[in-house]
mmCIF file of C-alpha atoms and ligand atoms in Angstrom:
data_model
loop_
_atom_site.group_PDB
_atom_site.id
_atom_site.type_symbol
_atom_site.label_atom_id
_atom_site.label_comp_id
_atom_site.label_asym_id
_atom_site.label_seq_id
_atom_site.Cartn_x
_atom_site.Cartn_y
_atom_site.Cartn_z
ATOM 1 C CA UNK A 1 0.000 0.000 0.000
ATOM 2 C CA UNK A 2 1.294 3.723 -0.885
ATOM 3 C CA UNK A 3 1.816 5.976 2.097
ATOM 4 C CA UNK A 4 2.170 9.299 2.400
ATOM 5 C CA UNK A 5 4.938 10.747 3.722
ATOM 6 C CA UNK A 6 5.653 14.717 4.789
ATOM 7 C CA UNK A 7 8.276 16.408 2.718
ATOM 8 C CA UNK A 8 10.804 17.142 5.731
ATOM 9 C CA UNK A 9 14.306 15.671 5.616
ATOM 10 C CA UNK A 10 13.496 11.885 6.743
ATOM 11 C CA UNK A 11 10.645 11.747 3.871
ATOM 12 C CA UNK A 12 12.902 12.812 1.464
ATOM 13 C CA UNK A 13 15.776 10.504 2.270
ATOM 14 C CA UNK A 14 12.865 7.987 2.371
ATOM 15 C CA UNK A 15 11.765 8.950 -1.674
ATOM 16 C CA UNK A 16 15.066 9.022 -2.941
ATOM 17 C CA UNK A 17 16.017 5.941 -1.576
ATOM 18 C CA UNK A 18 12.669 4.166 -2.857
ATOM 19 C CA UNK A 19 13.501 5.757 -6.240
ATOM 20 C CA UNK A 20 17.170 4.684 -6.616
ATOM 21 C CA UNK A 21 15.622 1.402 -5.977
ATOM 22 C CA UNK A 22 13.471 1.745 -8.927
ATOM 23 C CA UNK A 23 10.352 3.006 -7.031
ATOM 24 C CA UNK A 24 7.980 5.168 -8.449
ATOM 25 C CA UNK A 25 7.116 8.329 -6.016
ATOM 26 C CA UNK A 26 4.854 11.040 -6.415
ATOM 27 C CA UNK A 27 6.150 14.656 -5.337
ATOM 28 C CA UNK A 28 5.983 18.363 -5.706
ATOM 29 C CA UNK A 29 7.008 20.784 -7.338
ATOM 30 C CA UNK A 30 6.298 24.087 -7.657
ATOM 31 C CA UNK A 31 3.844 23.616 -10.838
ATOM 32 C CA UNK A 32 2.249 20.158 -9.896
ATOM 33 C CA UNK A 33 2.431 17.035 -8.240
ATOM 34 C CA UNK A 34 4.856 14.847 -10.667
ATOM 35 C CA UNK A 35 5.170 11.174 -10.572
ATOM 36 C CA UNK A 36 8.835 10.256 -10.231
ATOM 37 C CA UNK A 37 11.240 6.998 -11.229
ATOM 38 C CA UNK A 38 14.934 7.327 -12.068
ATOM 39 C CA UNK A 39 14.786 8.354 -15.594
ATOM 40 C CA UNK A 40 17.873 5.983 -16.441
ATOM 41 C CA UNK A 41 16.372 3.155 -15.738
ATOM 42 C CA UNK A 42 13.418 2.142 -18.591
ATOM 43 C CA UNK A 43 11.616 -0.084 -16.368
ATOM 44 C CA UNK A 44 11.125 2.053 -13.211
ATOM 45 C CA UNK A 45 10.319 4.001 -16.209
ATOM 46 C CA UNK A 46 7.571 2.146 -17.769
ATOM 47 C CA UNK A 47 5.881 1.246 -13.970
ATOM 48 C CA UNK A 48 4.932 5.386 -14.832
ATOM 49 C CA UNK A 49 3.185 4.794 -18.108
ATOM 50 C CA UNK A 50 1.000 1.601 -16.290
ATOM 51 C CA UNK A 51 -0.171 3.732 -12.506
ATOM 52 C CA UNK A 52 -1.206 6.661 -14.954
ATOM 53 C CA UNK A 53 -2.682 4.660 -17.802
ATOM 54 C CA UNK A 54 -0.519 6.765 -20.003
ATOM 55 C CA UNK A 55 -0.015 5.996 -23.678
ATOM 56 C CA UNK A 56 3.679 5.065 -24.787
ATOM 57 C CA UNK A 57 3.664 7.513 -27.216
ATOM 58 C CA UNK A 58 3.554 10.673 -24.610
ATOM 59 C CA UNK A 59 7.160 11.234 -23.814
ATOM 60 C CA UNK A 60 8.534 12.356 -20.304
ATOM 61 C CA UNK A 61 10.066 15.698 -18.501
ATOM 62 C CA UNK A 62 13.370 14.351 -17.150
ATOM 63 C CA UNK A 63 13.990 17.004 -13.699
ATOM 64 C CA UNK A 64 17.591 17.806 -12.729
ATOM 65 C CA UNK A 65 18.791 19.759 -9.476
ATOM 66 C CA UNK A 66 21.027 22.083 -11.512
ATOM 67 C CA UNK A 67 20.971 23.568 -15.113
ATOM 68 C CA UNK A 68 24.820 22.243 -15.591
ATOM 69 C CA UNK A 69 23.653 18.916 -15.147
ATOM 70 C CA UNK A 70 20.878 18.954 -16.822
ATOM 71 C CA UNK A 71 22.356 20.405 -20.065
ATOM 72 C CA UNK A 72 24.527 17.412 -19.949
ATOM 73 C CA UNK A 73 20.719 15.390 -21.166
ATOM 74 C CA UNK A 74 20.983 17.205 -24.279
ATOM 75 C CA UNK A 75 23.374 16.441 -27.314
ATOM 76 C CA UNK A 76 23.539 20.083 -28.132
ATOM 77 C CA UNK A 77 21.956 23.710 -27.751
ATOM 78 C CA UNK A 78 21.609 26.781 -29.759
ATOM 79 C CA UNK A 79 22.269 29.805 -28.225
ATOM 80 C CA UNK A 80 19.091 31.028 -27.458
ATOM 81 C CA UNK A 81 18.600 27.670 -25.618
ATOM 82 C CA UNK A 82 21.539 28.168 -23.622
ATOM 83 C CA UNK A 83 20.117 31.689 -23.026
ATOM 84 C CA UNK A 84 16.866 30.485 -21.792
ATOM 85 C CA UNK A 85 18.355 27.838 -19.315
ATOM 86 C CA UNK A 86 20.442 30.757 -17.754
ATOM 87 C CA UNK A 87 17.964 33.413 -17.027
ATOM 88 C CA UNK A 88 14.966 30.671 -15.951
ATOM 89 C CA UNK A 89 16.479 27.625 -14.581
ATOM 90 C CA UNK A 90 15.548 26.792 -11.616
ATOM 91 C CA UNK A 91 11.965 27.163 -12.682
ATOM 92 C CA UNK A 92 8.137 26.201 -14.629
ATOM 93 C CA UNK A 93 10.343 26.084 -18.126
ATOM 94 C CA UNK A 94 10.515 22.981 -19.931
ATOM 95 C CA UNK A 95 13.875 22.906 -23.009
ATOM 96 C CA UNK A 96 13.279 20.199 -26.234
ATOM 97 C CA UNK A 97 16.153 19.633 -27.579
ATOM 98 C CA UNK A 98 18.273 16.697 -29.358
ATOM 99 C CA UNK A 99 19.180 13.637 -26.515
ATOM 100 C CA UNK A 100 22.686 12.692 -25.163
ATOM 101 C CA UNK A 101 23.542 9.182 -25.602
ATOM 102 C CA UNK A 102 22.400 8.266 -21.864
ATOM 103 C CA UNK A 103 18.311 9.267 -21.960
ATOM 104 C CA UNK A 104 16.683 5.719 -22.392
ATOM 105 C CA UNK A 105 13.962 5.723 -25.407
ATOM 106 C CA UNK A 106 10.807 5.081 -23.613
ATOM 107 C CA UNK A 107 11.433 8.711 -21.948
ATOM 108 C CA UNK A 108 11.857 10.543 -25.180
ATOM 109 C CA UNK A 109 8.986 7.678 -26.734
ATOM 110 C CA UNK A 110 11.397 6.912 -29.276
ATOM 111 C CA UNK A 111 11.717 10.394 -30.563
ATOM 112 C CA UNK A 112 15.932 12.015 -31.139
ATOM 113 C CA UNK A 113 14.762 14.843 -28.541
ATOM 114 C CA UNK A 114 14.286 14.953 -24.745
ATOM 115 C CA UNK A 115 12.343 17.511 -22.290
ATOM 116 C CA UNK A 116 14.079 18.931 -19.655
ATOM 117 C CA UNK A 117 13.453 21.255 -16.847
ATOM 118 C CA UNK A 118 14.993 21.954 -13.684
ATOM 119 C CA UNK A 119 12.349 23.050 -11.262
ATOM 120 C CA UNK A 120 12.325 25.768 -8.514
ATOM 121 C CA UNK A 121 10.516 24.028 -5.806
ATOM 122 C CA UNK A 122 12.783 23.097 -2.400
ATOM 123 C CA UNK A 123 10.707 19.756 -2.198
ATOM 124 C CA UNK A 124 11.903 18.890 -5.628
ATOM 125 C CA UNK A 125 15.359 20.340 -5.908
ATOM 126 C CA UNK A 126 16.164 18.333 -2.203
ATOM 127 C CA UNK A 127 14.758 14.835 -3.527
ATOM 128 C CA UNK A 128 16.272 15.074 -6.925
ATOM 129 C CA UNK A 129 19.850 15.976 -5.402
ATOM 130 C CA UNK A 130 19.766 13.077 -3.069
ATOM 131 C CA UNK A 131 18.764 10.477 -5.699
ATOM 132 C CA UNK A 132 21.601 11.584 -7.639
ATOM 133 C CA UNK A 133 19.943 11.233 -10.952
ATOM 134 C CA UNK A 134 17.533 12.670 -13.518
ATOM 135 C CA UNK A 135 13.977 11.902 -12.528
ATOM 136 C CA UNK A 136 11.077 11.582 -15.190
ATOM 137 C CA UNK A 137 8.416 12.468 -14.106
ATOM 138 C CA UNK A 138 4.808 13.722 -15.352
ATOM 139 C CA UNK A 139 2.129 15.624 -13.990
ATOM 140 C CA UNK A 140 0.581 12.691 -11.282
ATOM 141 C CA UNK A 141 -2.477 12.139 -12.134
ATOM 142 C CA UNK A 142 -4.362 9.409 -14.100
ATOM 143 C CA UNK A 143 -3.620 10.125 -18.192
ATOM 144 C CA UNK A 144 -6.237 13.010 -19.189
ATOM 145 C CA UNK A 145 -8.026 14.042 -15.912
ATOM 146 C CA UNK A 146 -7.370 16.749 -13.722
ATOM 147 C CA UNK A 147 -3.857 17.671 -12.589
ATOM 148 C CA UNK A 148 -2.665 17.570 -8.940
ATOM 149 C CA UNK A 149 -1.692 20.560 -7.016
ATOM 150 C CA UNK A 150 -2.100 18.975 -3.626
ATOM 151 C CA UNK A 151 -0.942 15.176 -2.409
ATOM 152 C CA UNK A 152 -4.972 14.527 -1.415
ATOM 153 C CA UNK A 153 -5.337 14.952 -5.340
ATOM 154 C CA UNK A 154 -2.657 12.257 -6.125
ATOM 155 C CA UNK A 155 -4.142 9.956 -3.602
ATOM 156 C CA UNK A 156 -7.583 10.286 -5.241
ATOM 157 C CA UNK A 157 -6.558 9.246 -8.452
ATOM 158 C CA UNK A 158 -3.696 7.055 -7.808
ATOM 159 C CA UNK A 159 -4.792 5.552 -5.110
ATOM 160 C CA UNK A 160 -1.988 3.300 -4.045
ATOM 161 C CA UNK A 161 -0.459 3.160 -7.138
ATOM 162 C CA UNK A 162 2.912 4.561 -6.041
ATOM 163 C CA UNK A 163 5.575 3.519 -3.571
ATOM 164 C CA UNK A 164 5.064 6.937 -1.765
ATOM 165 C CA UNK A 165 3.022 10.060 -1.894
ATOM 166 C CA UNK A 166 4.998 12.823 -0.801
ATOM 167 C CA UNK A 167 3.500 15.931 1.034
ATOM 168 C CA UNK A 168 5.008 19.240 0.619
ATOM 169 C CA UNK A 169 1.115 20.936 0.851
ATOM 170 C CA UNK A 170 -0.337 23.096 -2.085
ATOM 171 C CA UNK A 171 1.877 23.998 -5.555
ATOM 172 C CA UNK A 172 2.939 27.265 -5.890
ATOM 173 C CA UNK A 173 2.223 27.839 -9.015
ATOM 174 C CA UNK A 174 -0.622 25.423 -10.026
ATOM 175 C CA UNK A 175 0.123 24.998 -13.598
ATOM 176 C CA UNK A 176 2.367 22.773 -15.428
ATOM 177 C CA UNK A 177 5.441 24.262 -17.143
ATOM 178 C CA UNK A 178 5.967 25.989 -20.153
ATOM 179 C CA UNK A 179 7.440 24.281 -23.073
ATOM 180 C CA UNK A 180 10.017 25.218 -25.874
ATOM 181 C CA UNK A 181 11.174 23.571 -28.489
ATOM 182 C CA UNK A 182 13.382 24.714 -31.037
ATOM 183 C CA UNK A 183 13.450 25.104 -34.922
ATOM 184 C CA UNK A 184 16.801 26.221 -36.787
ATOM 185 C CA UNK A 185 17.255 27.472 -33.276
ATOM 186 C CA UNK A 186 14.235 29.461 -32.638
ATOM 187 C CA UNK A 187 12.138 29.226 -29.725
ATOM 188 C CA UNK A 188 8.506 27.624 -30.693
ATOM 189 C CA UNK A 189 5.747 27.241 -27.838
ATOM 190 C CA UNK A 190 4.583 23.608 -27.450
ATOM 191 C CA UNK A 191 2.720 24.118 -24.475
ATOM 192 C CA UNK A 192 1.941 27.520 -22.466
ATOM 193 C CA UNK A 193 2.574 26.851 -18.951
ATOM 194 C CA UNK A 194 4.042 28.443 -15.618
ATOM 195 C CA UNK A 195 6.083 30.573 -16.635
ATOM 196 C CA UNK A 196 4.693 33.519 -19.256
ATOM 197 C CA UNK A 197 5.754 33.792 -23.064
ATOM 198 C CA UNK A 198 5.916 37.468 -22.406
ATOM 199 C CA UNK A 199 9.399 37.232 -20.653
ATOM 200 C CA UNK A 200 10.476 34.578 -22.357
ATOM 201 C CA UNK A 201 9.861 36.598 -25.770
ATOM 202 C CA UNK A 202 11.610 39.241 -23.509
ATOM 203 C CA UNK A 203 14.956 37.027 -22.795
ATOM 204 C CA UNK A 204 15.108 35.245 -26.354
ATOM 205 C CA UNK A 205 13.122 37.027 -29.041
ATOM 206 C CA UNK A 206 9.964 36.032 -30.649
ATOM 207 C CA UNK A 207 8.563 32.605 -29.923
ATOM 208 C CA UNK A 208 6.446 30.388 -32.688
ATOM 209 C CA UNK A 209 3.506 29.337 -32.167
ATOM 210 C CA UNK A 210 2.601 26.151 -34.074
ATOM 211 C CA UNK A 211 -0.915 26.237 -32.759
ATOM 212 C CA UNK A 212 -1.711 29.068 -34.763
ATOM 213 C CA UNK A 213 0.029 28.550 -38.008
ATOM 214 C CA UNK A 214 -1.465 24.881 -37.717
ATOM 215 C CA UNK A 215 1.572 23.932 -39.917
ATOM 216 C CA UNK A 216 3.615 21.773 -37.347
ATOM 217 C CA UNK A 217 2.359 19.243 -35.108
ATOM 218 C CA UNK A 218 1.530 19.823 -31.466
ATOM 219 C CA UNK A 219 3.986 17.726 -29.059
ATOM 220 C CA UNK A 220 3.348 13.986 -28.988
ATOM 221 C CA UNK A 221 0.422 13.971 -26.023
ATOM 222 C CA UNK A 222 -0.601 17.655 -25.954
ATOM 223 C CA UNK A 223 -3.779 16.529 -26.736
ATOM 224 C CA UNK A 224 -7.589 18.330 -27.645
ATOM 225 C CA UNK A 225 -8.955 16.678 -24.449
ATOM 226 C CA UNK A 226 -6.808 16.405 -21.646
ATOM 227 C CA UNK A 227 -6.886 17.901 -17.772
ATOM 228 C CA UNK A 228 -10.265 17.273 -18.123
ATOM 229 C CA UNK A 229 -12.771 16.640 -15.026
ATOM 230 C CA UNK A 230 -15.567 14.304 -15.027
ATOM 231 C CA UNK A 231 -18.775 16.681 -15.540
ATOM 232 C CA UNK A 232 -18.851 18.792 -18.782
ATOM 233 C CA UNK A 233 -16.953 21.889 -19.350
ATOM 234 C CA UNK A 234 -18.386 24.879 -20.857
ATOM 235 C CA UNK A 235 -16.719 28.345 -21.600
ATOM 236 C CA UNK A 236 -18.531 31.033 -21.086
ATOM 237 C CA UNK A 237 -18.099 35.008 -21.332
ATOM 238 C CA UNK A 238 -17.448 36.285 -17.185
ATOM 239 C CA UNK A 239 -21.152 37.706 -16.185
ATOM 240 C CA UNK A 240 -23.144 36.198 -19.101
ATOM 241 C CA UNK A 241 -26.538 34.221 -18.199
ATOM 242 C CA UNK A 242 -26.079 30.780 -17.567
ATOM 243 C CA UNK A 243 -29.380 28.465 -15.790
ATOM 244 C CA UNK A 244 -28.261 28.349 -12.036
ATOM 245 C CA UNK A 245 -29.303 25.094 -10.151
ATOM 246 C CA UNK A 246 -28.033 21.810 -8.432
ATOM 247 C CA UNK A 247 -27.056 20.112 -11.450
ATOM 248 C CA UNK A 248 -25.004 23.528 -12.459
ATOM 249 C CA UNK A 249 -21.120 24.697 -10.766
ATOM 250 C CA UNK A 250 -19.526 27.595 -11.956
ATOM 251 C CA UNK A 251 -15.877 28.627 -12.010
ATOM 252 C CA UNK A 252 -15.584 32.772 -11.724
ATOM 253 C CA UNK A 253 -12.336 34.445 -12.519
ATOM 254 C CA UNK A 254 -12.982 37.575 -9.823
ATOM 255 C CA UNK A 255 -16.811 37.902 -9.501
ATOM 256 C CA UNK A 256 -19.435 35.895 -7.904
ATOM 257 C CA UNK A 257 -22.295 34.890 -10.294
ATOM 258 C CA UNK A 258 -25.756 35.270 -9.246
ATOM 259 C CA UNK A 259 -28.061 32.758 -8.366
ATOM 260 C CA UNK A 260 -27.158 29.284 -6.501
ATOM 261 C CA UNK A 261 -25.312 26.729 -7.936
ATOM 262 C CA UNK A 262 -24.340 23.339 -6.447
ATOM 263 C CA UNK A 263 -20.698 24.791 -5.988
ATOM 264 C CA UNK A 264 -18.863 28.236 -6.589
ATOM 265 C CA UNK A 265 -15.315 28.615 -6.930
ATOM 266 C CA UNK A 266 -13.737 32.123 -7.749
ATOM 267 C CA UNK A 267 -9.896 32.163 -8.866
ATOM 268 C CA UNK A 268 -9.332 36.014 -7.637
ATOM 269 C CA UNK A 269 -10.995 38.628 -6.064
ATOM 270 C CA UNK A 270 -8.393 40.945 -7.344
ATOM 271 C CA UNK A 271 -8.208 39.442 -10.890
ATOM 272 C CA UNK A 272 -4.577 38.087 -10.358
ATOM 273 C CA UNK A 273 -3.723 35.707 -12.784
ATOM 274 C CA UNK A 274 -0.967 34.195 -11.042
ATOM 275 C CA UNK A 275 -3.164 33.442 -7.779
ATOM 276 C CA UNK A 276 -5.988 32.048 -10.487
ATOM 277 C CA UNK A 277 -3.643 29.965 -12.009
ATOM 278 C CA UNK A 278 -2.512 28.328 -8.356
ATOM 279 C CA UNK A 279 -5.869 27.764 -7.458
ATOM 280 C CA UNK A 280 -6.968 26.574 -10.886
ATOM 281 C CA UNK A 281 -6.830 22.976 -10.608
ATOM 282 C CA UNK A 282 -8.067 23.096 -7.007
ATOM 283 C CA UNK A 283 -11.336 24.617 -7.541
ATOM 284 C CA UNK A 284 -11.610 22.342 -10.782
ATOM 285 C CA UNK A 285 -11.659 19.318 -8.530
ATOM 286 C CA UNK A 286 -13.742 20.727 -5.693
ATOM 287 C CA UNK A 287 -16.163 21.687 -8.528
ATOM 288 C CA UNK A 288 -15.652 17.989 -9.870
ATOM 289 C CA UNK A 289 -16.571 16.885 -6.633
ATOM 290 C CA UNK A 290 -20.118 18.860 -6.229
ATOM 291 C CA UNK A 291 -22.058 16.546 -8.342
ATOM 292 C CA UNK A 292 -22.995 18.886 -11.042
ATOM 293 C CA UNK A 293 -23.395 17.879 -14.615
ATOM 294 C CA UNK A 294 -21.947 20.853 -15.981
ATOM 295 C CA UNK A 295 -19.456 23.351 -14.837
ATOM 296 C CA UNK A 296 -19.457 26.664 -16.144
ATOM 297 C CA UNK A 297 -16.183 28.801 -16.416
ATOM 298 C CA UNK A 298 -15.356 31.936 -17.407
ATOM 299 C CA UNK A 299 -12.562 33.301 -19.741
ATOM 300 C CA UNK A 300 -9.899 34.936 -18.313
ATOM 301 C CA UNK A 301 -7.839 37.366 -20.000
ATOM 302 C CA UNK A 302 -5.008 35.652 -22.567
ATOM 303 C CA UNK A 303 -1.690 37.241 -21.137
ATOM 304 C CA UNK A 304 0.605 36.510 -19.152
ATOM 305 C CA UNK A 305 -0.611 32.743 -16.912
ATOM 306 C CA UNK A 306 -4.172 33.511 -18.315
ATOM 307 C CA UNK A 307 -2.755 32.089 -21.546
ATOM 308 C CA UNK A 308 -1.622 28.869 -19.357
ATOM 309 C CA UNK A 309 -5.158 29.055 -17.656
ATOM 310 C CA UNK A 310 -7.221 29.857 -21.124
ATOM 311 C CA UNK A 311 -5.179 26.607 -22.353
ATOM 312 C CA UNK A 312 -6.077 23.929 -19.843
ATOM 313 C CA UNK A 313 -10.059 25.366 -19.735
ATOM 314 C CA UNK A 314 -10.042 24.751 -23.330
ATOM 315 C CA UNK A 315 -8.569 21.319 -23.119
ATOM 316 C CA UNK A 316 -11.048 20.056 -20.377
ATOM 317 C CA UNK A 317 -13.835 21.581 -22.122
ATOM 318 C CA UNK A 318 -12.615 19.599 -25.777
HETATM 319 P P1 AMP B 401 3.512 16.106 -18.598
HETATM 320 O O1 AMP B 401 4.822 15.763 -17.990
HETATM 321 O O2 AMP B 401 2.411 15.145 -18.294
HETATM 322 O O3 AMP B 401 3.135 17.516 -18.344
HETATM 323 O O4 AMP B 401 3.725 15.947 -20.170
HETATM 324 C C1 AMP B 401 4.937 16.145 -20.792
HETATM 325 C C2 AMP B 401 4.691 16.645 -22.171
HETATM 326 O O5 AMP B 401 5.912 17.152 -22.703
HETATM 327 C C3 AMP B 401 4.288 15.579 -23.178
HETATM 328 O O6 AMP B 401 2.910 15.335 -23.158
HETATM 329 C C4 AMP B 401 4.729 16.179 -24.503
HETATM 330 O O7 AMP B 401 3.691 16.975 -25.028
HETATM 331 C C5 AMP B 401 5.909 17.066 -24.103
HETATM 332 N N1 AMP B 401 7.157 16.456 -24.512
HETATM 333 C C6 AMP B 401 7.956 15.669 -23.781
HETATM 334 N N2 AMP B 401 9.028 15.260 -24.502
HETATM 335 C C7 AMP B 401 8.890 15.803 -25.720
HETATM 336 C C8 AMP B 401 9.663 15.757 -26.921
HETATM 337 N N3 AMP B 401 10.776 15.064 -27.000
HETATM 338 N N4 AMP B 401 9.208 16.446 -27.972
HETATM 339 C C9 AMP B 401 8.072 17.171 -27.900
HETATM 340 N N5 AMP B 401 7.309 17.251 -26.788
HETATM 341 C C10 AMP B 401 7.704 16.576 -25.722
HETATM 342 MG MG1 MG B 402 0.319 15.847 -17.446
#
């Protein structure tokens, strides 16, 4: 049976050890909950693809505790790569970029390129340092539902699917990271994430997006439908008229709606998009939760994380 274990020093010695052992733990960081195994070894590996029901074609983030040893995952980097692991490692960015030698296939799902990140979160950083070796891990929840930003939300979904849960309370940012890829070394969004396009566009220069052009393919598993919870997700306009009721939730960016509903969440007073993007995926499954058929949710505004939150609303609406 999987236990949960705080994140203090004995938890984390606890983790590493069960994942140099070829365990599979789930931890934070500071987008989501990830579900860890040593990403050398292909069948810790594959033990991640079976507890989330995740297709083999959806390749894995491999998480380092320092940008100079995670550039060592790569084969090679342009410079605005290089430039991008400076200014935002630690941190929500994900890099695509040709494999070293070392980064077994069923992480990359057989492709020449690998994602890596190093994140920000202490949690993280401490576990990953004292396993002494990259860790793949996704977002840890089952393939296509809601992602976790608290260990109760791993537990619910995973049940006791991994070695060890462990605790390190909410995320801090609530959304997974951003990723880049690159073409003939220019920056091109795969997925908008944690940290904004805005500065990245402000560190490295315009950034494609393949979405829009509709002329390259998404990444492998950046799919219409994922994050998605179980009642039906509808977009709606903030403040238009939707049919309150028990069978109804709603998801508010700043305001209250009228009329009762069999659950309201709103993501800010204030309309901060970085607090609504923390508590996005919490209200999602609280709303989840309610018993309503539908959930209602507003549309934020598309800069900065509201791009990140616009994206996964979308997604779980598909
Ligand atoms: P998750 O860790 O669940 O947030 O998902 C990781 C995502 O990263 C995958 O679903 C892919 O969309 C993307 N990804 C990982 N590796 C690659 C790669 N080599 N090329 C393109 N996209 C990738
Ligand atoms: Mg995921």
């Amino acid at each position: 049976m999987g236990k949960t274990l705080k994140a203090g020093a004995a938890g984390i010695r606890k983790a590493a050890a069960a994942l140099r052992r070829g365990g599979v733990v789930a931890f934070p960081t500071e987008t989501v909950y990830g579900l860890g195994a040593d990403g050398l070894n292909p069948e810790a590996c594959a033990r991640i693809f079976e507890i989330k029901g995740r297709p083999r074609f959806d390749p894995l983030i491999l998480h380092e505790c320092s940008a100079a040893r995670a550039r060592k995952l790569f084969a090679r980097a342009p410079a605005a790569a290089e430039k991008l692991m400076k200014k935002f490692w630690p941190g929500p960015l994900t890099l695509v970029l040709p494999k070293a030698a070392a980064v077994p296939d069923i992480v990359t799902a057989g492709l020449k390129t690998v994602a890596v990140r190093v994140p920000s979160g202490p949690h993280a950083l401490a576990l990953i340092k004292a396993a002494g070796r990259p860790i793949a891990a996704p977002s840890a929840n089952r393939f296509g539902q809601l992602s976790p930003t608290a260990a109760g939300h791993v537990t619910k979904q995973l049940g006791d699917g991994p070695d060890l849960v462990l605790d390190g309370g909410r995320t801090r940012i609530g959304v997974e990271s951003t990723i880049i890829a690159f073409e003939k070394g220019r920056p091109v969004l795969l997925r908008p994430g944690g940290l904004p396009l805005e500065e990245i566009e402000k560190a490295a220069g315009p950034v494609l997006k393949p979405g829009k052009t509709g002329k390259k393919p998404l990444a492998p598993g950046c799919l219409k439908k994922h994050y998605a919870p179980s009642a039906k997700l509808k977009i709606i306009k903030p403040g238009s008229r939707v049919k309150p009721g028990p069978g109804a939730a709603y998801l508010a960016f700043s305001r209250k709606p009228a009329g009762r509903f069999a659950a309201v969440k709103v993501l800010s007073r204030s309309g901060d998009l970085r607090e609504a993007a923390a508590g996005l995926f919490r209200a999602l499954h609280a709303l989840e939760i309610s018993g309503a058929r539908v959930i209602y949710a507003e549309e934020v505004p598309g800069h900065g994380l509201g791009r990140a939150i616009m994206d996964r609303l979308r997604r779980a609406a598909a």
